[in-house]
PDB file of C-alpha atoms in Angstrom:
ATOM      1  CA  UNK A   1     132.681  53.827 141.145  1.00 83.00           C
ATOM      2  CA  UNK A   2     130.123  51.337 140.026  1.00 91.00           C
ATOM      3  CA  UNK A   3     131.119  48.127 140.948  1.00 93.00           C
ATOM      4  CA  UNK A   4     129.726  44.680 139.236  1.00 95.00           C
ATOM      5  CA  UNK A   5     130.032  40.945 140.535  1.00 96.00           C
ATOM      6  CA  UNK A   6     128.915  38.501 137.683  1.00 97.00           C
ATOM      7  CA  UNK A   7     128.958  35.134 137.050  1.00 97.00           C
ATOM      8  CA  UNK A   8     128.376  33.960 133.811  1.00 97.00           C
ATOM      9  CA  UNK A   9     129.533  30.459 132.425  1.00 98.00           C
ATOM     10  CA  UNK A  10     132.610  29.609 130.483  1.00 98.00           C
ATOM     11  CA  UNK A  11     132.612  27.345 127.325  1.00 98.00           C
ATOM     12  CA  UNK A  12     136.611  27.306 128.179  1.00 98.00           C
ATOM     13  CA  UNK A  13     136.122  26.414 131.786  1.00 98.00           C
ATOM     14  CA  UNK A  14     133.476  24.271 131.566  1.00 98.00           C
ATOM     15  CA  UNK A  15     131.450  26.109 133.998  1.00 98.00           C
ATOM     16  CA  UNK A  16     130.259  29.630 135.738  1.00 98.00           C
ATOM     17  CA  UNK A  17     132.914  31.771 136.764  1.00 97.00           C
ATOM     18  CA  UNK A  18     133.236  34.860 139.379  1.00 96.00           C
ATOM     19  CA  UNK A  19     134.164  37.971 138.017  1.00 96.00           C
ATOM     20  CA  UNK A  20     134.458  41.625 139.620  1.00 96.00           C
ATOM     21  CA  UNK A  21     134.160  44.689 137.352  1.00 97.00           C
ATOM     22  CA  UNK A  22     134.854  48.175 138.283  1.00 95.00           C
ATOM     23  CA  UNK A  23     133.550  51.294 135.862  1.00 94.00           C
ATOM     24  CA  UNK A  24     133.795  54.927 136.721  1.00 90.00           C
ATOM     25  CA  UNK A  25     130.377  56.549 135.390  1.00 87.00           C
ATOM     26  CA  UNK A  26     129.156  57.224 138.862  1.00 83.00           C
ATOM     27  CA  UNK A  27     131.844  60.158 139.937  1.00 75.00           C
ATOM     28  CA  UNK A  28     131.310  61.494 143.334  1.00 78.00           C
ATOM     29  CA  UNK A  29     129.626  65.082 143.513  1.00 81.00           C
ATOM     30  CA  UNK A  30     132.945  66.298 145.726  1.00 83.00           C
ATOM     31  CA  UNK A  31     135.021  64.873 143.184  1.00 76.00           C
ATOM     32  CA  UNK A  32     133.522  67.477 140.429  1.00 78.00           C
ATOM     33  CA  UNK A  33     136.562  69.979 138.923  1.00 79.00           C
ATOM     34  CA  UNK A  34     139.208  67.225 140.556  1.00 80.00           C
ATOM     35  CA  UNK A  35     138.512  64.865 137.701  1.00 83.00           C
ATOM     36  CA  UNK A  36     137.696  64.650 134.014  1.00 82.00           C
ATOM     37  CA  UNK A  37     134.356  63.957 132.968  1.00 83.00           C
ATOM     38  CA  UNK A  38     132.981  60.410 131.985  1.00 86.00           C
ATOM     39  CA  UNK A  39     134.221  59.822 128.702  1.00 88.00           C
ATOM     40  CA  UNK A  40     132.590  56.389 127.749  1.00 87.00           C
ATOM     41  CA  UNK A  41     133.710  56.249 124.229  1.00 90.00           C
ATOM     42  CA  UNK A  42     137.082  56.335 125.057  1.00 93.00           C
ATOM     43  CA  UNK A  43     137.507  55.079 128.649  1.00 96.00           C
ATOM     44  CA  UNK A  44     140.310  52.619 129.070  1.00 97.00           C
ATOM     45  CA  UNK A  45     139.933  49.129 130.193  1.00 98.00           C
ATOM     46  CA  UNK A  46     142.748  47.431 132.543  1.00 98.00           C
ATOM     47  CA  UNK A  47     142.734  43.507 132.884  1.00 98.00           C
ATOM     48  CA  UNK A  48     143.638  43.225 136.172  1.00 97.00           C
ATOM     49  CA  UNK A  49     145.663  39.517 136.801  1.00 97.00           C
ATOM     50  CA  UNK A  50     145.999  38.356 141.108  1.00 97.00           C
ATOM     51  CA  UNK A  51     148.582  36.050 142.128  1.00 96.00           C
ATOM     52  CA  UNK A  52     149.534  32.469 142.634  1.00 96.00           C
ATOM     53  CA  UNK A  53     146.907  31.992 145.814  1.00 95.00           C
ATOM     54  CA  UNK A  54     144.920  34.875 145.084  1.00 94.00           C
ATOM     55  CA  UNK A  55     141.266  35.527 143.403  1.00 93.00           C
ATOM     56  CA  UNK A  56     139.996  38.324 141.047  1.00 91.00           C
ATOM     57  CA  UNK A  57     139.748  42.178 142.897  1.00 85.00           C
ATOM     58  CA  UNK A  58     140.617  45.583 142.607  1.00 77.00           C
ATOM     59  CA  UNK A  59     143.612  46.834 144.138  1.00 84.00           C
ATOM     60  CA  UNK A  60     144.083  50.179 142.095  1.00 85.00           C
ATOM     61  CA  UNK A  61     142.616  52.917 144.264  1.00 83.00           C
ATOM     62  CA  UNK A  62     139.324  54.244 143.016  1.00 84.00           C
ATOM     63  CA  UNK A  63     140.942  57.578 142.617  1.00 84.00           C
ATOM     64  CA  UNK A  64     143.087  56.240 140.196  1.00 90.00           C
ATOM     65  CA  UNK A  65     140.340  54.887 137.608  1.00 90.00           C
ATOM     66  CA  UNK A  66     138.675  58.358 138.240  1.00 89.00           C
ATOM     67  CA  UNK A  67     141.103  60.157 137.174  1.00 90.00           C
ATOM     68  CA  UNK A  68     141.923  58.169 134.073  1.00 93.00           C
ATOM     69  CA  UNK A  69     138.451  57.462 132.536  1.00 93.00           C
ATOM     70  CA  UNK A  70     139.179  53.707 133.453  1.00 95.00           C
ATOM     71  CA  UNK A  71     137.478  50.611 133.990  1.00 96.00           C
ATOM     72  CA  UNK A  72     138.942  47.487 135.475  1.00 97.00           C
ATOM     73  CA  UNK A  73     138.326  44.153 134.916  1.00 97.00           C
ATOM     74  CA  UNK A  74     139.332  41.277 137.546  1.00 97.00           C
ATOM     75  CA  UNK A  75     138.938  37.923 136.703  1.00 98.00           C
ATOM     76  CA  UNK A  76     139.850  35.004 139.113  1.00 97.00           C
ATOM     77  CA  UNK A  77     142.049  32.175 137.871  1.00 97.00           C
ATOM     78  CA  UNK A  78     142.860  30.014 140.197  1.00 97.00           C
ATOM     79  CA  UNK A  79     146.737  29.155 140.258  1.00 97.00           C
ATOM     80  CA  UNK A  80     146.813  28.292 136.851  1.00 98.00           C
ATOM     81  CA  UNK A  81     149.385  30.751 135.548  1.00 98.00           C
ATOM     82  CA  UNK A  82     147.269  32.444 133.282  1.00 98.00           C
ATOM     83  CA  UNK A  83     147.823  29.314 131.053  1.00 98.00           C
ATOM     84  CA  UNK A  84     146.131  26.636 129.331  1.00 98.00           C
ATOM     85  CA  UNK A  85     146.702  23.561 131.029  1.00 97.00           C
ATOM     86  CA  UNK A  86     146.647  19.599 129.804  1.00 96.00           C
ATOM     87  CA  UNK A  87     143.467  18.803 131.918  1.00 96.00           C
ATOM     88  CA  UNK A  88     139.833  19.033 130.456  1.00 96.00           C
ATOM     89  CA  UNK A  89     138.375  22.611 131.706  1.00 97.00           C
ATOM     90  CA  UNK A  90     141.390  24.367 132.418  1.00 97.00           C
ATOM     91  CA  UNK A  91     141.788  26.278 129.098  1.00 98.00           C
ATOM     92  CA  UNK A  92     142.896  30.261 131.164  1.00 98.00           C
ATOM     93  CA  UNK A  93     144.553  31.680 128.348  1.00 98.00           C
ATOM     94  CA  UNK A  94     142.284  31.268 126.148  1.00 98.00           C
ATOM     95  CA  UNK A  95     139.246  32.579 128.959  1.00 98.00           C
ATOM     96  CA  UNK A  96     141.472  35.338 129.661  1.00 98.00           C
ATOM     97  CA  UNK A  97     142.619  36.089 125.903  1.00 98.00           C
ATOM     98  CA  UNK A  98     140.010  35.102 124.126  1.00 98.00           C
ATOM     99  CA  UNK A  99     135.869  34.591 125.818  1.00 98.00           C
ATOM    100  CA  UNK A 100     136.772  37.195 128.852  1.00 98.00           C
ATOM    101  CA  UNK A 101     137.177  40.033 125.959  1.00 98.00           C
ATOM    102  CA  UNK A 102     134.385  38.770 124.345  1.00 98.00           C
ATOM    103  CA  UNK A 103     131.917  38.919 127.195  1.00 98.00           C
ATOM    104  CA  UNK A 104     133.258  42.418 128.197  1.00 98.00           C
ATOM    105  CA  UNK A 105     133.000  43.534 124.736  1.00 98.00           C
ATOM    106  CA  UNK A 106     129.456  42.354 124.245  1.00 98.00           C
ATOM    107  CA  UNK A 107     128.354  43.128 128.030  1.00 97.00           C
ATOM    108  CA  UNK A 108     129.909  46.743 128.437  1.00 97.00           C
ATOM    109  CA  UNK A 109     131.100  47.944 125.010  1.00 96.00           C
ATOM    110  CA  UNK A 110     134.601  48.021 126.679  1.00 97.00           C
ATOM    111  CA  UNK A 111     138.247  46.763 125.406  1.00 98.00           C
ATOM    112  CA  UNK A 112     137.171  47.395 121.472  1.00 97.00           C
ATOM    113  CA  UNK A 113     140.471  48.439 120.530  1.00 98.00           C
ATOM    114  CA  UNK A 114     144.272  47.377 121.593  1.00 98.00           C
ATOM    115  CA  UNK A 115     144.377  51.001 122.214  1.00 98.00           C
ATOM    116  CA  UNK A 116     142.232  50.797 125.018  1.00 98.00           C
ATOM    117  CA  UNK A 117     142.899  47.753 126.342  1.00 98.00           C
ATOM    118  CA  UNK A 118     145.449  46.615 128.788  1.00 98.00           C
ATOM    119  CA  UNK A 119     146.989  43.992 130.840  1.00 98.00           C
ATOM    120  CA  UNK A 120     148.083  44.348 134.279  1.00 98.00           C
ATOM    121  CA  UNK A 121     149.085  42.062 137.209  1.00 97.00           C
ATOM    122  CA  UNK A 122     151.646  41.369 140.316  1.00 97.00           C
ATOM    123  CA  UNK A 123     153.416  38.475 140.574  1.00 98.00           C
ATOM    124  CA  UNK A 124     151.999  35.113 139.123  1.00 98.00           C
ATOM    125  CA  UNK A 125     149.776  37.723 137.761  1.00 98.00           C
ATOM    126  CA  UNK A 126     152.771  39.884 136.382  1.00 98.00           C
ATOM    127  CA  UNK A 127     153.378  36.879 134.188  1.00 98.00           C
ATOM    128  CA  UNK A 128     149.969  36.430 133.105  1.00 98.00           C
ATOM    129  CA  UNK A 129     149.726  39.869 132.022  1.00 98.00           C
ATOM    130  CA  UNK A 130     153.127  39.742 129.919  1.00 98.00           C
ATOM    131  CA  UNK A 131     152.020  36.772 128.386  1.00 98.00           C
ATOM    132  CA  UNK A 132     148.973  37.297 127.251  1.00 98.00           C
ATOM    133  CA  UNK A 133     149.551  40.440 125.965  1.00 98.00           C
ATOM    134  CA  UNK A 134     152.202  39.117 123.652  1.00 98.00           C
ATOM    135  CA  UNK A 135     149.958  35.656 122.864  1.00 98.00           C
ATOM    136  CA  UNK A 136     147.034  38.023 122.014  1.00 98.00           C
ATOM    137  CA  UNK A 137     148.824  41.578 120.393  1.00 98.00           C
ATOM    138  CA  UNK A 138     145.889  42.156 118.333  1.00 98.00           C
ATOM    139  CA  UNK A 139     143.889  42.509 121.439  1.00 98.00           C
ATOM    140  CA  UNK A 140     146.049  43.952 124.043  1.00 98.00           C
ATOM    141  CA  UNK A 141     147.830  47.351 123.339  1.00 98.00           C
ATOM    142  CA  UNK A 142     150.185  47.642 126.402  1.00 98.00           C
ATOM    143  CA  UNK A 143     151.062  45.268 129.823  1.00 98.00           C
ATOM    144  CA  UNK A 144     152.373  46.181 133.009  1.00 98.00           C
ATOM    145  CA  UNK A 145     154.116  43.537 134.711  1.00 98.00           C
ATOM    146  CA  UNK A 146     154.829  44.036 138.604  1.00 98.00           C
ATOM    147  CA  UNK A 147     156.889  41.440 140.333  1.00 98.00           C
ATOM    148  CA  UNK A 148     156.671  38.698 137.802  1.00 98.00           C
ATOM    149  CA  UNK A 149     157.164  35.681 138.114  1.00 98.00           C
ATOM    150  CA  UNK A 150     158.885  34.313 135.717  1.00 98.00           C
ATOM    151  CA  UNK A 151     159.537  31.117 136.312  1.00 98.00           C
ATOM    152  CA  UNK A 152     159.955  29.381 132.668  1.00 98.00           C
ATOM    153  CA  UNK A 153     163.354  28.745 133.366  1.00 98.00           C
ATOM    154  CA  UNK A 154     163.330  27.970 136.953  1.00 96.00           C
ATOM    155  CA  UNK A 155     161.139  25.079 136.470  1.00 97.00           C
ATOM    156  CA  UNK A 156     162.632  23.980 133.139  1.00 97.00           C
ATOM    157  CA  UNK A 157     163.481  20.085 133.361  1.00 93.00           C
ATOM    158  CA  UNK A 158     161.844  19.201 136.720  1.00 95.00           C
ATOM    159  CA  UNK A 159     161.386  15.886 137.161  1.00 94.00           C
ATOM    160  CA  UNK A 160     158.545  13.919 139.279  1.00 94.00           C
ATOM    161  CA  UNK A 161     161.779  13.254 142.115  1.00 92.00           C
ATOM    162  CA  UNK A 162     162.538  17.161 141.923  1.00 87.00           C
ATOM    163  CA  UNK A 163     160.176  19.620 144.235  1.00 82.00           C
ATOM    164  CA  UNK A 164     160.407  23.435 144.959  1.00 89.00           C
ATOM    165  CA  UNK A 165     159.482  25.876 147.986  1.00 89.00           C
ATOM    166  CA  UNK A 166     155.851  26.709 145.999  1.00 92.00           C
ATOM    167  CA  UNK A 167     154.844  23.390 144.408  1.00 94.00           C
ATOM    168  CA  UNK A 168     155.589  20.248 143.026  1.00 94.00           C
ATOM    169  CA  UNK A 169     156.315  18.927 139.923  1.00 96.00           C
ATOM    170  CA  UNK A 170     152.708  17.654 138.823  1.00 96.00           C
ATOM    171  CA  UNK A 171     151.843  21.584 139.221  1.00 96.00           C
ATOM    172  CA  UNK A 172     154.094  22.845 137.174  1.00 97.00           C
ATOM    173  CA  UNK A 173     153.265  20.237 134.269  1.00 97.00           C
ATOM    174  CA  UNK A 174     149.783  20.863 134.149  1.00 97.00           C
ATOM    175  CA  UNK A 175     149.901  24.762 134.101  1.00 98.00           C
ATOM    176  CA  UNK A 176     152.987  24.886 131.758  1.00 98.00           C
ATOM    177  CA  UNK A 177     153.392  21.001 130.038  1.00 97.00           C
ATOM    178  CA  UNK A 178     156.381  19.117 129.531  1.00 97.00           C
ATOM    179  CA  UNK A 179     158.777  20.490 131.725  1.00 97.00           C
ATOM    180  CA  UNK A 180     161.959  19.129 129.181  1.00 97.00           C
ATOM    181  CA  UNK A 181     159.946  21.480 126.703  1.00 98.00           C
ATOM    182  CA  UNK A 182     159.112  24.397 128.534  1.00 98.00           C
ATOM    183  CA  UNK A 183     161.703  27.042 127.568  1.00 98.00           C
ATOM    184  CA  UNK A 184     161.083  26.756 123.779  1.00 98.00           C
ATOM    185  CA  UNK A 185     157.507  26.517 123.258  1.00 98.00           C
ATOM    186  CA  UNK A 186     154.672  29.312 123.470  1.00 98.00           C
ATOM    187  CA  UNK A 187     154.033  29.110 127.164  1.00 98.00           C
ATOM    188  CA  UNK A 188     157.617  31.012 127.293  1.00 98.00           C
ATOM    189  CA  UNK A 189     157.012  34.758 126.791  1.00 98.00           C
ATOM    190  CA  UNK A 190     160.185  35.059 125.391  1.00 98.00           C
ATOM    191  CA  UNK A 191     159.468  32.550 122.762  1.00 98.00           C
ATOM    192  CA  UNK A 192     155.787  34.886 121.758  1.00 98.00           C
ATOM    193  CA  UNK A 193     157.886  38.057 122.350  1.00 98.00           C
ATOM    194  CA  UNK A 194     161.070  36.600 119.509  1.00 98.00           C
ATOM    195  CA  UNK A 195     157.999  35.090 117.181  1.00 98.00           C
ATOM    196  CA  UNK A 196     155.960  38.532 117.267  1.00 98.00           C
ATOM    197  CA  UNK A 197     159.493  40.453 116.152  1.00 98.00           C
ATOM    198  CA  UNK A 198     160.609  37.803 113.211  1.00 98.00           C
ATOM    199  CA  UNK A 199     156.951  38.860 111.796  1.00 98.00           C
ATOM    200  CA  UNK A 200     157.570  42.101 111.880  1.00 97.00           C
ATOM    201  CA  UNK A 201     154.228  42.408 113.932  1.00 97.00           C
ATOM    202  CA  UNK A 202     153.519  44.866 116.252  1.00 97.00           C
ATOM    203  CA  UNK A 203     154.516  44.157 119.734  1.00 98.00           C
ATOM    204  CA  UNK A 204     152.759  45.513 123.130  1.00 98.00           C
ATOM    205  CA  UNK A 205     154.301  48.461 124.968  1.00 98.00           C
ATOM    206  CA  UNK A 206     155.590  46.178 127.781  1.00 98.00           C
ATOM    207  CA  UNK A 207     156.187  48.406 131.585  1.00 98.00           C
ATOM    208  CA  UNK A 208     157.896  45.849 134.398  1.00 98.00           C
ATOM    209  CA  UNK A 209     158.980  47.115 137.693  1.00 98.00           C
ATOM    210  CA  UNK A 210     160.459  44.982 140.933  1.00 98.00           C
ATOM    211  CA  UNK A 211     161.707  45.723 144.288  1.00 98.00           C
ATOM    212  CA  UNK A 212     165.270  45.304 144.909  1.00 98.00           C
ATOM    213  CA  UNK A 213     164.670  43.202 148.169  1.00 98.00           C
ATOM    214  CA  UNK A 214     161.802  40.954 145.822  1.00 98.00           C
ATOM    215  CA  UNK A 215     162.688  37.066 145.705  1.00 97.00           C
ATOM    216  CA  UNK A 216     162.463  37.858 142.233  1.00 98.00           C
ATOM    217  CA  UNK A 217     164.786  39.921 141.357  1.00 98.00           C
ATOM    218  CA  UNK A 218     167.071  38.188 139.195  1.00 98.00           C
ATOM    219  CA  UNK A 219     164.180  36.500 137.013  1.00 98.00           C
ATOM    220  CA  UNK A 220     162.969  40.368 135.948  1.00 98.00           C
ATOM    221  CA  UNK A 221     166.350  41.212 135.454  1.00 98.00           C
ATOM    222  CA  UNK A 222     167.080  38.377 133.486  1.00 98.00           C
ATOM    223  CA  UNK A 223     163.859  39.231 131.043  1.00 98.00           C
ATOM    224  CA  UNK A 224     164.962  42.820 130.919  1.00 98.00           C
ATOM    225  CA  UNK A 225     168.077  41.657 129.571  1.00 98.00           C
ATOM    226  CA  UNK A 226     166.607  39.785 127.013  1.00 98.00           C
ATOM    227  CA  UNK A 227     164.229  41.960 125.839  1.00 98.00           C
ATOM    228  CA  UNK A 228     167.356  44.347 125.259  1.00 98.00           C
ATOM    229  CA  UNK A 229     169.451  42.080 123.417  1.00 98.00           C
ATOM    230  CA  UNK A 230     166.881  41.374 121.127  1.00 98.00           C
ATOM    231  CA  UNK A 231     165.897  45.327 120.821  1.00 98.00           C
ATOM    232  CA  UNK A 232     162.219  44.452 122.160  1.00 98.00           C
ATOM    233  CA  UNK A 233     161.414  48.011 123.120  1.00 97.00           C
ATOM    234  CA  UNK A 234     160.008  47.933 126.739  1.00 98.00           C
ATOM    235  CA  UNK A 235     160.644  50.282 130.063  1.00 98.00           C
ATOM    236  CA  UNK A 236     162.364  47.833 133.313  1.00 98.00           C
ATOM    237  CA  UNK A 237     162.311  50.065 136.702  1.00 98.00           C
ATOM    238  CA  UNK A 238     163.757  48.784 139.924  1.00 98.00           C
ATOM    239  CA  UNK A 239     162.769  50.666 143.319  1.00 97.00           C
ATOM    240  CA  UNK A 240     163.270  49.742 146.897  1.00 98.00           C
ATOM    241  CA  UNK A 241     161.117  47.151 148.308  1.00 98.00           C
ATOM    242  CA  UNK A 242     159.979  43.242 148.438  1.00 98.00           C
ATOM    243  CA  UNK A 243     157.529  40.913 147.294  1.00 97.00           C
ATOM    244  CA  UNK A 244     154.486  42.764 149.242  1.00 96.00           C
ATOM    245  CA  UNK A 245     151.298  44.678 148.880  1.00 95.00           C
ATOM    246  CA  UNK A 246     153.437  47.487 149.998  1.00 96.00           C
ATOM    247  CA  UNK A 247     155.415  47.897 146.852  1.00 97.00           C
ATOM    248  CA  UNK A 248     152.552  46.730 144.446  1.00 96.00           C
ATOM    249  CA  UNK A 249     150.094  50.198 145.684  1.00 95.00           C
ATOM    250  CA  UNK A 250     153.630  52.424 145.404  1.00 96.00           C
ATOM    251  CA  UNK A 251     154.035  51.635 141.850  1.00 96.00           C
ATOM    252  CA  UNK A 252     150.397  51.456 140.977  1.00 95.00           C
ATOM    253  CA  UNK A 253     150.615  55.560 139.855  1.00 94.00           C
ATOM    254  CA  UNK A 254     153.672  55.407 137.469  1.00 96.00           C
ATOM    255  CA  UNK A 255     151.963  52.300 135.997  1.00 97.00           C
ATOM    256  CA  UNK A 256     148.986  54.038 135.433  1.00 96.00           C
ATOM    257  CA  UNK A 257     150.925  57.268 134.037  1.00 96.00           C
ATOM    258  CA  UNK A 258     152.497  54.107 131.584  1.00 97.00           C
ATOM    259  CA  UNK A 259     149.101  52.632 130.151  1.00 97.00           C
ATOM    260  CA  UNK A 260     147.453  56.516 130.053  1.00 94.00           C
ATOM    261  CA  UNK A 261     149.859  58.228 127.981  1.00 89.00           C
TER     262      UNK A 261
END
């Protein structure tokens, strides 16, 4: 696997940025017969999304990406939620949506099609990879969402006297904006995901999946239920486990069997 670390600068963030990229089209001579051969014209190309606290790297084994003729991308983002916030510089949806793709585009000749492009994150970055895909369908063909965190409605109507276990209210209100607002404008995935159907445009093949033990349980379930109600095709799967590592690498192969087929 040939790994890159880049920096280049971004017009949306007002400065350079990291970024780690991953491309198989250096297979391993005792890999030979085990795997397909390099296929660059129609390898894949995963946008992989870290959590709240975390930074941009790969945490799909190399095997993995072998085997599916796939390149991963893994930007960092700070704890912005994927989001465009109200300060100067902090435009992440549209790096991640919009310039990211670009520079990928133009750098490797990757992500040219929604076809072979993906979203895929844990946690803060489970929510980042759901909503983008739906703010940005033209671009993204499919998401897989592990462990989201879907917090639209958790934080809806916090106030400057009102805190939670994770962060405070002046967080919240720069990643997401008014707080009395939050649940009905486009920072909502359920509001992109409803606006995408009444168009009669095509919506991304959405994959979640959440351990019965996570923290965030009842969030995910709440989104499946939605999704249902409002016939917004997508596959839910609940296994044993918690908010960990340990249940993000079990379900990294039946995500990967998702986005492949």
């Amino acid at each position: 696997m040939a790994h890159f670390n880049i920096k280049f600068f971004s017009n949306c963030l007002n400065r350079p940025v990291p970024l780690e990229v991953i491309i198989p089209n250096d297979p391993r001579a005792d890999w030979e017969g085990k795997i397909p051969k390099v296929d660059k014209e129609n390898m894949k190309c995963i946008f992989l999304y870290h959590g709240y606290t975390g930074d941009g790297g790969n945490w799909i084994p190399e095997w993995e990406l072998a085997k599916n003729n796939c390149a991963v991308v893994c930007p960092s983002v700070e704890n912005s939620f994927y989001l465009d916030g109200i300060s100067t510089a902090h435009k992440f949806q549209t790096f991640v949506g919009v310039e990211l793709v670009d520079f990928i585009r133009s750098t490797f000749g990757l992500a040219l099609t929604p076809e072979k492009t993906f979203t895929m994150g844990m946690s803060m970055g489970g929510f980042g990879a759901m909503h983008t895909a739906l703010a940005y369908p033209e671009t993204f063909g499919k998401c897989v969402c592990l462990s989201s965190a879907l917090i639209v409605h958790g934080i809806a109507h916090m106030t400057p006297e009102t805190q939670n276990p994770v962060a405070n209210y002046e967080y919240y209100r720069e990643c997401f904006g008014d707080l009395k607002t939050v649940e009905e404008r486009d920072v909502n995935p359920e509001v992109l995901a409803l606006k995408l159907k009444k168009a009669g445009a095509k919506i991304p093949d959405i994959y979640m999946t959440v351990g019965t033990e996570d923290f965030l349980l009842e969030p995910n379930r709440a989104m499946d239920k939605f999704l249902t109600e409002n016939g917004i095709a997508h596959t839910y799967v609940e296994d044993k486990g918690n908010h960990d590592m340990e249940f993000w690498m079990k379900a990294v192969p039946g995500s990967m069997e998702f986005l492949m087929k």
